[in-house]
Coordinates of C-alpha atoms in Angstrom, one line a residue:
M16 CA -8.1 12.3 23.6
K17 CA -6.9 8.6 23.8
E18 CA -6.2 8.6 20.1
L19 CA -4.4 12.0 20.2
S20 CA -2.0 10.8 23.1
S21 CA -1.4 7.6 21.2
F22 CA -0.4 9.7 18.1
V23 CA 1.9 11.9 20.2
T24 CA 3.5 8.7 21.7
D25 CA 3.9 6.7 18.6
W26 CA 4.3 9.0 15.8
N27 CA 8.1 8.4 15.6
L28 CA 7.5 4.7 14.6
I29 CA 6.0 5.7 11.3
L30 CA 8.7 8.4 10.3
P31 CA 9.3 6.6 6.9
E32 CA 5.5 6.9 6.1
F33 CA 5.6 10.6 7.1
S34 CA 8.5 11.2 4.8
L35 CA 6.5 9.8 1.9
I36 CA 3.5 11.9 2.8
F37 CA 5.8 14.9 2.9
G38 CA 7.0 13.9 -0.6
I39 CA 3.5 13.8 -1.9
I40 CA 2.6 17.3 -0.6
F41 CA 5.9 18.5 -1.9
F42 CA 5.2 17.3 -5.4
L43 CA 1.7 18.7 -5.6
A44 CA 2.8 22.1 -4.2
V45 CA 5.7 22.4 -6.6
D46 CA 3.5 21.2 -9.6
L47 CA 0.9 24.0 -8.7
L48 CA 3.7 26.7 -8.6
S49 CA 4.8 25.6 -12.2
I50 CA 8.6 25.7 -11.4
K51 CA 10.9 25.3 -14.3
K52 CA 12.8 22.1 -14.6
K53 CA 10.8 20.5 -12.0
K54 CA 11.2 17.2 -13.7
Y55 CA 14.8 16.9 -12.5
L56 CA 13.9 18.6 -9.2
F57 CA 11.2 15.9 -8.7
Y58 CA 13.7 13.1 -9.7
H59 CA 16.3 14.0 -7.2
T60 CA 13.9 14.8 -4.4
S61 CA 12.1 11.6 -4.7
L62 CA 15.3 9.6 -4.5
I63 CA 16.3 11.7 -1.4
I64 CA 13.0 11.1 0.4
L65 CA 13.1 7.3 -0.3
A66 CA 16.8 7.0 0.7
V67 CA 15.9 8.8 4.0
A68 CA 13.1 6.5 4.6
I69 CA 15.4 3.5 4.0
L70 CA 18.0 5.0 6.4
I71 CA 15.2 5.6 9.1
I72 CA 14.1 2.0 9.1
S73 CA 17.8 0.7 9.1
I74 CA 18.5 2.9 12.2
E75 CA 15.3 2.0 14.2
W76 CA 15.8 -1.7 13.8
N77 CA 14.3 -3.2 16.9
E78 CA 14.2 -6.7 18.2
N79 CA 11.0 -6.1 20.3
R80 CA 7.4 -6.2 18.9
I81 CA 5.9 -2.9 19.5
L82 CA 2.0 -2.2 19.3
A83 CA 1.6 1.4 18.1
F84 CA -1.7 3.5 17.9
N85 CA -3.8 1.5 20.4
G86 CA -2.8 -1.8 18.5
T87 CA -3.7 -0.6 15.0
L88 CA 0.0 -1.1 13.8
Q89 CA 2.6 -3.7 14.9
I90 CA 6.2 -2.9 14.3
N91 CA 8.9 -5.6 14.5
N92 CA 11.9 -6.8 12.5
F93 CA 9.7 -9.0 10.3
N94 CA 7.7 -6.2 9.2
N95 CA 10.7 -3.9 8.7
I96 CA 12.2 -6.6 6.3
F97 CA 9.2 -6.1 4.0
R98 CA 9.1 -2.2 4.6
L99 CA 12.7 -2.0 3.7
F100 CA 12.3 -4.3 0.5
I101 CA 9.3 -2.1 -0.7
L102 CA 11.2 1.1 -0.2
I103 CA 14.3 -0.3 -2.1
C104 CA 12.0 -1.5 -5.0
S105 CA 10.4 2.1 -5.2
F106 CA 13.9 3.7 -5.2
L107 CA 15.1 1.6 -8.0
C108 CA 11.7 2.1 -10.0
I109 CA 12.3 5.8 -10.5
P110 CA 15.7 5.7 -12.4
L111 CA 14.3 3.0 -14.4
T112 CA 11.3 5.0 -15.7
L113 CA 12.8 8.5 -16.1
E114 CA 13.9 7.7 -19.7
Y115 CA 10.4 6.4 -20.4
I116 CA 8.7 9.6 -19.1
K117 CA 11.2 11.8 -21.0
Y118 CA 10.5 9.8 -24.3
T119 CA 6.7 9.9 -23.9
K120 CA 6.5 13.4 -22.5
L121 CA 4.3 12.2 -19.7
P122 CA 3.9 14.3 -16.6
I123 CA 6.2 13.2 -13.9
T124 CA 4.2 14.6 -11.1
E125 CA 1.3 12.1 -11.7
F126 CA 3.7 9.1 -11.7
L127 CA 5.6 10.1 -8.5
V128 CA 2.5 10.9 -6.6
F129 CA 0.8 7.6 -7.6
L130 CA 4.1 5.6 -6.8
F131 CA 4.5 7.3 -3.5
I132 CA 0.9 6.6 -2.5
A133 CA 1.2 2.9 -3.4
T134 CA 4.4 2.6 -1.5
L135 CA 2.8 4.3 1.5
G136 CA -0.2 1.8 1.2
S137 CA 2.2 -0.9 1.0
L138 CA 4.2 0.2 4.0
F139 CA 1.1 0.5 6.2
L140 CA -0.1 -3.0 5.0
C141 CA 3.2 -4.4 6.3
S142 CA 2.4 -3.1 9.8
A143 CA -1.4 -3.2 9.9
N144 CA -2.8 -5.3 12.9
D145 CA -6.7 -4.9 12.4
L146 CA -9.0 -5.5 9.6
L147 CA -9.8 -1.8 9.0
S148 CA -6.0 -0.9 8.7
I149 CA -5.5 -3.9 6.4
F150 CA -8.4 -2.9 4.2
I151 CA -7.6 0.8 4.0
A152 CA -3.9 0.1 3.3
L153 CA -4.7 -2.5 0.7
E154 CA -7.2 -0.1 -1.0
C155 CA -4.5 2.7 -1.0
L156 CA -2.2 0.4 -2.7
S157 CA -4.9 -0.8 -5.2
L158 CA -6.4 2.4 -6.3
S159 CA -2.8 3.8 -7.0
S160 CA -2.1 0.8 -9.1
Y161 CA -5.3 1.3 -11.1
L162 CA -4.2 4.9 -11.8
L163 CA -0.7 3.8 -12.7
A164 CA -2.0 1.2 -15.1
G165 CA -3.8 4.1 -17.0
Y166 CA -0.9 6.4 -16.8
T167 CA -0.5 6.6 -20.5
K168 CA -3.9 8.2 -21.0
R169 CA -3.6 8.7 -24.8
D170 CA -3.2 5.0 -25.3
I171 CA -6.5 3.1 -25.8
R172 CA -5.0 -0.2 -24.4
S173 CA -4.0 1.6 -21.3
N174 CA -7.5 2.9 -20.8
E175 CA -9.0 -0.6 -21.4
A176 CA -6.5 -2.0 -18.9
T177 CA -7.4 0.6 -16.2
M178 CA -11.2 -0.2 -16.6
K179 CA -10.7 -4.0 -16.4
Y180 CA -8.4 -3.6 -13.4
L181 CA -10.8 -1.3 -11.7
L182 CA -13.7 -3.5 -12.2
M183 CA -12.0 -6.7 -11.3
G184 CA -10.3 -4.9 -8.3
G185 CA -13.6 -3.4 -7.1
A186 CA -15.2 -7.0 -7.3
S187 CA -12.3 -8.5 -5.2
S188 CA -12.5 -5.7 -2.7
S189 CA -16.1 -6.5 -2.2
I190 CA -15.5 -10.2 -1.6
L191 CA -12.6 -9.3 0.7
V192 CA -14.6 -6.9 2.8
Y193 CA -17.4 -9.4 3.2
G194 CA -15.0 -12.1 4.5
F195 CA -13.7 -9.4 7.1
S196 CA -17.3 -8.7 8.1
L197 CA -18.0 -12.4 8.8
L198 CA -14.9 -12.4 10.9
Y199 CA -15.8 -9.3 12.8
G200 CA -19.2 -10.8 13.6
L201 CA -18.1 -14.3 14.6
S202 CA -15.4 -12.6 16.9
G203 CA -18.0 -10.6 18.7
G204 CA -17.0 -7.2 17.1
K205 CA -13.3 -7.5 17.5
I206 CA -11.1 -6.0 14.7
Q207 CA -7.4 -6.7 15.9
L208 CA -6.1 -9.8 14.5
Q209 CA -4.9 -11.2 18.0
E210 CA -8.3 -10.4 19.6
I211 CA -10.2 -12.3 16.7
A212 CA -8.0 -15.3 17.2
T213 CA -8.4 -15.3 20.9
E214 CA -12.3 -15.0 20.6
L215 CA -12.7 -17.6 18.0
F216 CA -10.5 -20.1 20.1
N217 CA -12.3 -19.2 23.3
N218 CA -15.8 -19.7 21.8
Q219 CA -14.3 -22.9 20.0
M220 CA -15.4 -21.6 16.6
Y221 CA -12.0 -21.8 15.0
D222 CA -13.1 -24.9 13.0
S223 CA -16.7 -23.9 12.2
I224 CA -18.3 -23.6 8.7
A225 CA -18.7 -20.0 9.2
V226 CA -14.9 -19.3 9.8
F227 CA -14.3 -21.6 6.9
L228 CA -16.6 -19.4 4.6
A229 CA -14.8 -16.3 5.9
T230 CA -11.5 -17.7 5.1
I231 CA -12.6 -18.6 1.6
F232 CA -14.0 -15.0 0.9
I233 CA -10.6 -13.5 2.2
V234 CA -8.5 -15.8 0.2
V235 CA -10.6 -15.3 -2.9
G236 CA -10.4 -11.5 -2.4
I237 CA -6.6 -11.4 -1.9
G238 CA -6.3 -14.1 -4.8
F239 CA -7.8 -11.5 -7.2
K240 CA -5.4 -8.8 -6.0
L241 CA -2.5 -11.0 -6.4
S242 CA -3.7 -12.7 -9.7
L243 CA -3.4 -16.1 -8.4
V244 CA -4.8 -18.9 -10.1
P245 CA -7.8 -19.2 -11.0
F246 CA -8.3 -15.5 -10.3
H247 CA -5.7 -14.2 -12.8
Q248 CA -7.9 -13.8 -16.0
W249 CA -7.6 -10.1 -15.9
T250 CA -3.8 -10.0 -15.7
P251 CA -2.7 -10.5 -19.3
D252 CA -4.9 -7.6 -20.6
V253 CA -3.8 -5.3 -17.8
Y254 CA -0.1 -6.0 -18.3
E255 CA -0.5 -5.5 -22.0
G256 CA -2.0 -2.1 -21.6
V257 CA 0.5 -0.8 -19.1

């Protein structure tokens, strides 16, 4: 009941994310119905949905920090800057890829669904305030990126890129979640970021070797995802196959 009441109270704070979820459901439903000229319908609908999400964030600009869903998400202007930037990038991405999709005759439904899921994961990642939400949002973004890397299924290089991306991404996720588990144990079972920091400070463990190891695992896991040096070996092959 506590989670339900929190959802009823805070659902309006994630209206941009809800609009993207509606878009994903709409694309899948229309694709199943096999409506003619759905390519242009999808194109205009996706732009409208992203424009609505951008408008919602612009209207709901708030100076105060808001903890939503029992502290799972944190909404403030700093988060909204990145949410707005991600939505604008996704909005610009669609017109830039339309000609390529028409030329290669690839299904636009898959592209838009994967793009919207990746955008959805990115938006939640901007607002995530606990370890579980961070990991789920990051994996939502990562899995969609793996699928987008293999979007041209008939291209051998694209298939190879997807496999390398998937294997390296799975390894980095394992390292990252191990670092999260160390933080979870060291903080006495806390998952919210503020609570973890408070517990580590109160127990004077913030400069311990265990916390240092957890930080190393987290940095390595995120470094693989961002292809930071020296965890970037997979990047050239994946980019070549996309």
